[in-house]
Amino acid sequence: MKQYSLVDDIGTLHTFNKVPQRIISLVPSQTELLVDLGLESKIVGITKFCIHPKELKANKAIVGGTKKVDYNKIKALAPDIVICNKEENTLEIVENLREIVPVWVTDIITIEDNLKMINDFGILFDCVGEANQWNSNLTFALSDFKKFIESKPIRKVAYFIWKNPYMVAGSGNFIDELLQFNRFENVYDNQSRYPEIELEKINENGNLDFVFLSSEPYPFKEKDALEMQDFCGQAKIILVDGEMFSWHGSRLLKALNYFKELHQKL
């Protein structure tokens, strides 16, 4: 393959003389996508949070987490490329890794961003056919879900990601995009990213229909829902699968089926 160039999501131009063969992924959802694109054999390093597919951690080098990595271990693995994400990984990690290896950074806020990432990976890793198939399947499933959801009423929700302090999903992130896609009105979308909130003031945003407690990054449980009940008025508190709302990549296909099941339970 001749030399080729691509620009990542933060505007960095990458030029390759050959297709990267040794990949380190520092983003769990993107690790899953790489596997689904048929690239598992090329992955040499992952994070301790890369839990899908579940057998991967037994077969690949663990180079740290998403916020702290072992640079010496990464260097020793001699990667051709490291895959990062603007939200998941720190700027410090990206800048330090650039001294060692090309770093591809994604920035996924919208569903269109997600489709573009899959397309980019197809070009980047010479698996265009697999990427096109995934995007074709996703486009069909997204269209099908739009038909499913169009008759549903718009309902007000608050989506919690953390406790002590309580933090919720605001605007400008993939969670908010998927909430909107589900016709859930995020009552905190007037605040950016992941604001801290006071639970006592939750009903200042109008009458909530639902409070979603995510399974990640904080693993909310039934006891947390019971603790919050007195503050949430008539809102129904529901434990939701955080991977389905926050993992971009190929996970979106499973998420659309999960969302259908969720709506049928509401």
Short mmCIF file of C-alpha atoms in Angstrom, two decimals:
data_model
loop_
_atom_site.label_atom_id
_atom_site.label_comp_id
_atom_site.label_asym_id
_atom_site.label_seq_id
_atom_site.Cartn_x
_atom_site.Cartn_y
_atom_site.Cartn_z
CA MET A 1 0.00 0.00 0.00
CA LYS A 2 1.40 3.40 -0.91
CA GLN A 3 1.77 6.30 1.51
CA TYR A 4 -1.52 7.76 2.71
CA SER A 5 -2.63 10.61 4.97
CA LEU A 6 -5.62 11.11 7.26
CA VAL A 7 -6.70 13.82 9.71
CA ASP A 8 -8.02 12.74 13.13
CA ASP A 9 -10.88 14.36 15.05
CA ILE A 10 -8.71 17.00 16.73
CA GLY A 11 -7.16 18.11 13.45
CA THR A 12 -3.86 16.23 13.56
CA LEU A 13 -2.57 15.14 10.15
CA HIS A 14 -1.17 11.61 10.13
CA THR A 15 0.89 10.21 7.26
CA PHE A 16 1.64 6.48 7.05
CA ASN A 17 4.01 4.61 4.79
CA LYS A 18 2.27 1.35 5.64
CA VAL A 19 -0.88 0.20 7.40
CA PRO A 20 -0.34 0.18 11.19
CA GLN A 21 0.14 -3.43 12.32
CA ARG A 22 0.67 -3.01 16.08
CA ILE A 23 -2.18 -1.14 17.77
CA ILE A 24 -2.62 0.02 21.36
CA SER A 25 -6.11 1.16 22.32
CA LEU A 26 -6.68 3.31 25.42
CA VAL A 27 -10.46 3.46 25.00
CA PRO A 28 -12.61 0.45 25.93
CA SER A 29 -15.39 1.10 23.41
CA GLN A 30 -12.87 1.65 20.63
CA THR A 31 -11.07 -1.57 21.57
CA GLU A 32 -14.40 -3.35 21.08
CA LEU A 33 -14.79 -1.67 17.69
CA LEU A 34 -11.31 -2.71 16.57
CA VAL A 35 -12.15 -6.32 17.41
CA ASP A 36 -15.47 -6.07 15.57
CA LEU A 37 -13.60 -4.76 12.52
CA GLY A 38 -11.50 -7.93 12.52
CA LEU A 39 -8.36 -6.33 13.95
CA GLU A 40 -7.98 -8.32 17.19
CA SER A 41 -4.70 -9.92 16.07
CA LYS A 42 -3.18 -6.47 15.54
CA ILE A 43 -4.01 -5.21 19.04
CA VAL A 44 -0.93 -5.46 21.28
CA GLY A 45 -2.02 -3.33 24.25
CA ILE A 46 -5.24 -2.30 26.00
CA THR A 47 -6.43 -0.73 29.27
CA LYS A 48 -7.65 -2.58 32.34
CA PHE A 49 -11.13 -1.27 31.47
CA CYS A 50 -11.19 -2.95 28.04
CA ILE A 51 -13.59 -5.69 29.13
CA HIS A 52 -15.26 -6.50 25.81
CA PRO A 53 -14.76 -9.05 24.42
CA LYS A 54 -14.14 -10.58 27.82
CA GLU A 55 -11.30 -12.91 26.78
CA LEU A 56 -9.22 -10.01 25.44
CA LYS A 57 -7.62 -9.08 28.79
CA ALA A 58 -6.14 -12.55 29.11
CA ASN A 59 -4.44 -12.29 25.72
CA LYS A 60 -3.23 -8.68 25.50
CA ALA A 61 -0.79 -6.53 27.46
CA ILE A 62 -2.47 -4.20 29.99
CA VAL A 63 -0.82 -0.76 29.78
CA GLY A 64 -2.80 1.04 32.50
CA GLY A 65 -6.17 2.79 32.58
CA THR A 66 -7.71 5.60 30.58
CA LYS A 67 -6.30 8.39 32.77
CA LYS A 68 -2.95 6.86 33.77
CA VAL A 69 -0.71 4.68 31.61
CA ASP A 70 2.67 2.97 31.83
CA TYR A 71 4.75 4.76 29.20
CA ASN A 72 7.65 2.32 29.48
CA LYS A 73 5.34 -0.61 28.88
CA ILE A 74 3.84 1.12 25.87
CA LYS A 75 7.27 1.89 24.46
CA ALA A 76 8.38 -1.73 24.95
CA LEU A 77 5.39 -2.96 22.94
CA ALA A 78 6.68 -0.98 19.93
CA PRO A 79 3.25 0.08 18.66
CA ASP A 80 2.70 1.63 15.24
CA ILE A 81 -0.20 3.68 16.59
CA VAL A 82 -2.07 4.43 19.82
CA ILE A 83 -5.82 5.07 19.67
CA CYS A 84 -7.15 7.66 22.16
CA ASN A 85 -10.30 9.70 22.72
CA LYS A 86 -10.54 13.37 23.64
CA GLU A 87 -12.94 12.73 26.52
CA GLU A 88 -11.63 9.41 27.83
CA ASN A 89 -7.92 10.22 27.85
CA THR A 90 -6.07 13.26 29.15
CA LEU A 91 -4.24 15.80 27.02
CA GLU A 92 -1.12 15.01 29.06
CA ILE A 93 -1.29 11.33 28.02
CA VAL A 94 -1.77 12.25 24.37
CA GLU A 95 1.14 14.71 24.38
CA ASN A 96 3.48 12.34 26.19
CA LEU A 97 2.62 9.46 23.88
CA ARG A 98 3.27 11.61 20.82
CA GLU A 99 6.93 11.60 21.84
CA ILE A 100 6.88 7.82 21.35
CA VAL A 101 4.36 6.98 18.63
CA PRO A 102 1.63 8.45 16.37
CA VAL A 103 -1.52 9.03 18.45
CA TRP A 104 -4.92 9.01 16.76
CA VAL A 105 -7.52 10.94 18.78
CA THR A 106 -11.26 10.58 18.28
CA ASP A 107 -13.91 13.02 19.51
CA ILE A 108 -17.36 11.42 19.49
CA ILE A 109 -20.29 13.64 20.43
CA THR A 110 -22.88 12.80 17.77
CA ILE A 111 -24.10 9.69 16.00
CA GLU A 112 -22.60 11.11 12.80
CA ASP A 113 -19.24 11.37 14.60
CA ASN A 114 -19.59 7.69 15.44
CA LEU A 115 -20.21 6.68 11.83
CA LYS A 116 -17.27 8.81 10.71
CA MET A 117 -14.96 7.12 13.24
CA ILE A 118 -15.86 3.69 11.88
CA ASN A 119 -15.22 4.96 8.36
CA ASP A 120 -11.87 6.47 9.43
CA PHE A 121 -10.78 3.21 11.07
CA GLY A 122 -11.67 1.40 7.86
CA ILE A 123 -9.26 3.59 5.90
CA LEU A 124 -6.65 3.75 8.67
CA PHE A 125 -6.39 -0.02 9.12
CA ASP A 126 -7.22 -1.13 5.57
CA CYS A 127 -10.50 -2.80 6.50
CA VAL A 128 -12.86 -0.62 4.47
CA GLY A 129 -15.18 -3.53 3.64
CA GLU A 130 -15.73 -4.39 7.30
CA ALA A 131 -16.21 -0.71 8.22
CA ASN A 132 -18.72 -0.21 5.41
CA GLN A 133 -20.66 -3.27 6.56
CA TRP A 134 -20.82 -2.00 10.13
CA ASN A 135 -21.97 1.44 9.01
CA SER A 136 -24.54 -0.10 6.69
CA ASN A 137 -25.93 -2.22 9.55
CA LEU A 138 -25.93 0.78 11.88
CA THR A 139 -27.63 3.05 9.34
CA PHE A 140 -30.39 0.49 8.84
CA ALA A 141 -30.83 -0.01 12.61
CA LEU A 142 -30.87 3.76 13.23
CA SER A 143 -33.58 4.20 10.61
CA ASP A 144 -35.59 1.38 12.13
CA PHE A 145 -35.25 2.87 15.61
CA LYS A 146 -36.39 6.29 14.39
CA LYS A 147 -39.64 4.69 13.23
CA PHE A 148 -39.99 2.92 16.58
CA ILE A 149 -39.41 6.09 18.60
CA GLU A 150 -41.33 8.69 16.57
CA SER A 151 -44.66 8.01 18.30
CA LYS A 152 -43.19 8.07 21.81
CA PRO A 153 -43.85 11.15 23.95
CA ILE A 154 -40.96 13.41 24.94
CA ARG A 155 -40.13 12.75 28.59
CA LYS A 156 -37.91 14.68 31.00
CA VAL A 157 -34.93 12.86 32.46
CA ALA A 158 -31.83 13.39 34.56
CA TYR A 159 -28.96 10.98 33.84
CA PHE A 160 -26.60 10.42 36.80
CA ILE A 161 -23.02 9.26 36.23
CA TRP A 162 -21.46 9.82 39.69
CA LYS A 163 -22.12 10.00 43.43
CA ASN A 164 -20.27 12.00 46.12
CA PRO A 165 -20.51 14.46 44.53
CA TYR A 166 -23.57 13.83 42.40
CA MET A 167 -22.77 14.42 38.73
CA VAL A 168 -25.04 14.21 35.71
CA ALA A 169 -24.70 14.22 31.95
CA GLY A 170 -25.09 17.74 30.58
CA SER A 171 -24.79 18.76 26.93
CA GLY A 172 -21.96 18.23 24.46
CA ASN A 173 -21.41 14.51 24.99
CA PHE A 174 -22.49 11.19 23.46
CA ILE A 175 -24.83 10.41 26.38
CA ASP A 176 -26.84 13.57 25.73
CA GLU A 177 -26.97 12.73 22.01
CA LEU A 178 -28.42 9.29 22.73
CA LEU A 179 -30.88 10.67 25.29
CA GLN A 180 -32.19 13.09 22.64
CA PHE A 181 -32.32 10.31 20.06
CA ASN A 182 -34.57 8.42 22.50
CA ARG A 183 -36.86 11.47 22.89
CA PHE A 184 -35.65 11.98 26.44
CA GLU A 185 -35.36 15.67 27.29
CA ASN A 186 -32.20 16.05 29.35
CA VAL A 187 -33.07 18.61 32.01
CA TYR A 188 -29.39 19.43 32.44
CA ASP A 189 -28.60 20.10 28.80
CA ASN A 190 -28.34 23.81 29.64
CA GLN A 191 -25.05 22.92 31.37
CA SER A 192 -22.04 21.57 29.52
CA ARG A 193 -20.42 18.18 29.88
CA TYR A 194 -20.82 16.63 33.37
CA PRO A 195 -21.91 19.19 35.97
CA GLU A 196 -22.02 18.57 39.70
CA ILE A 197 -25.52 19.08 41.08
CA GLU A 198 -27.25 19.34 44.43
CA LEU A 199 -29.77 16.54 44.76
CA GLU A 200 -32.01 18.76 46.88
CA LYS A 201 -32.51 21.09 43.88
CA ILE A 202 -33.26 18.44 41.26
CA ASN A 203 -36.91 19.41 40.91
CA GLU A 204 -36.06 23.03 40.14
CA ASN A 205 -35.80 21.82 36.55
CA GLY A 206 -39.51 21.07 36.32
CA ASN A 207 -41.36 17.84 36.84
CA LEU A 208 -39.07 14.96 36.00
CA ASP A 209 -40.45 11.80 34.47
CA PHE A 210 -37.39 9.63 35.04
CA VAL A 211 -34.09 9.62 36.87
CA PHE A 212 -31.57 7.31 35.22
CA LEU A 213 -28.78 5.92 37.39
CA SER A 214 -25.96 4.63 35.24
CA SER A 215 -23.93 1.47 35.85
CA GLU A 216 -20.73 3.35 34.96
CA PRO A 217 -18.48 5.12 35.68
CA TYR A 218 -20.14 5.01 39.14
CA PRO A 219 -21.88 1.64 39.67
CA PHE A 220 -25.25 2.80 40.98
CA LYS A 221 -27.29 0.13 42.76
CA GLU A 222 -30.83 -0.23 44.15
CA LYS A 223 -29.73 1.15 47.53
CA ASP A 224 -28.68 4.39 45.78
CA ALA A 225 -32.10 4.65 44.19
CA LEU A 226 -33.75 4.26 47.61
CA GLU A 227 -31.53 6.98 49.07
CA MET A 228 -32.52 9.38 46.29
CA GLN A 229 -36.25 8.67 46.25
CA ASP A 230 -37.21 11.38 48.72
CA PHE A 231 -35.58 14.06 46.57
CA CYS A 232 -36.95 13.00 43.20
CA GLY A 233 -40.66 13.60 43.70
CA GLN A 234 -42.85 11.62 41.32
CA ALA A 235 -39.96 10.72 39.02
CA LYS A 236 -39.39 7.03 38.48
CA ILE A 237 -35.79 6.05 39.28
CA ILE A 238 -34.34 3.47 36.91
CA LEU A 239 -30.97 1.72 36.85
CA VAL A 240 -29.65 1.79 33.28
CA ASP A 241 -26.73 0.15 31.47
CA GLY A 242 -24.10 2.87 31.17
CA GLU A 243 -22.27 1.08 28.38
CA MET A 244 -25.33 1.35 26.16
CA PHE A 245 -25.62 5.10 26.70
CA SER A 246 -21.94 6.06 26.65
CA TRP A 247 -19.94 3.54 24.62
CA HIS A 248 -19.46 4.72 21.07
CA GLY A 249 -18.34 2.49 18.21
CA SER A 250 -19.96 -0.82 17.27
CA ARG A 251 -21.72 -0.97 20.66
CA LEU A 252 -24.36 1.39 19.24
CA LEU A 253 -25.94 -1.53 17.35
CA LYS A 254 -26.58 -3.42 20.61
CA ALA A 255 -27.64 -0.18 22.29
CA LEU A 256 -30.51 0.37 19.86
CA ASN A 257 -32.01 -3.01 20.82
CA TYR A 258 -31.43 -2.20 24.50
CA PHE A 259 -33.26 1.14 24.08
CA LYS A 260 -36.29 -0.61 22.57
CA GLU A 261 -36.45 -2.92 25.58
CA LEU A 262 -36.02 0.04 27.95
CA HIS A 263 -38.94 1.94 26.39
CA GLN A 264 -41.16 -1.10 26.66
CA LYS A 265 -40.43 -1.23 30.41
CA LEU A 266 -41.10 2.46 31.09
#
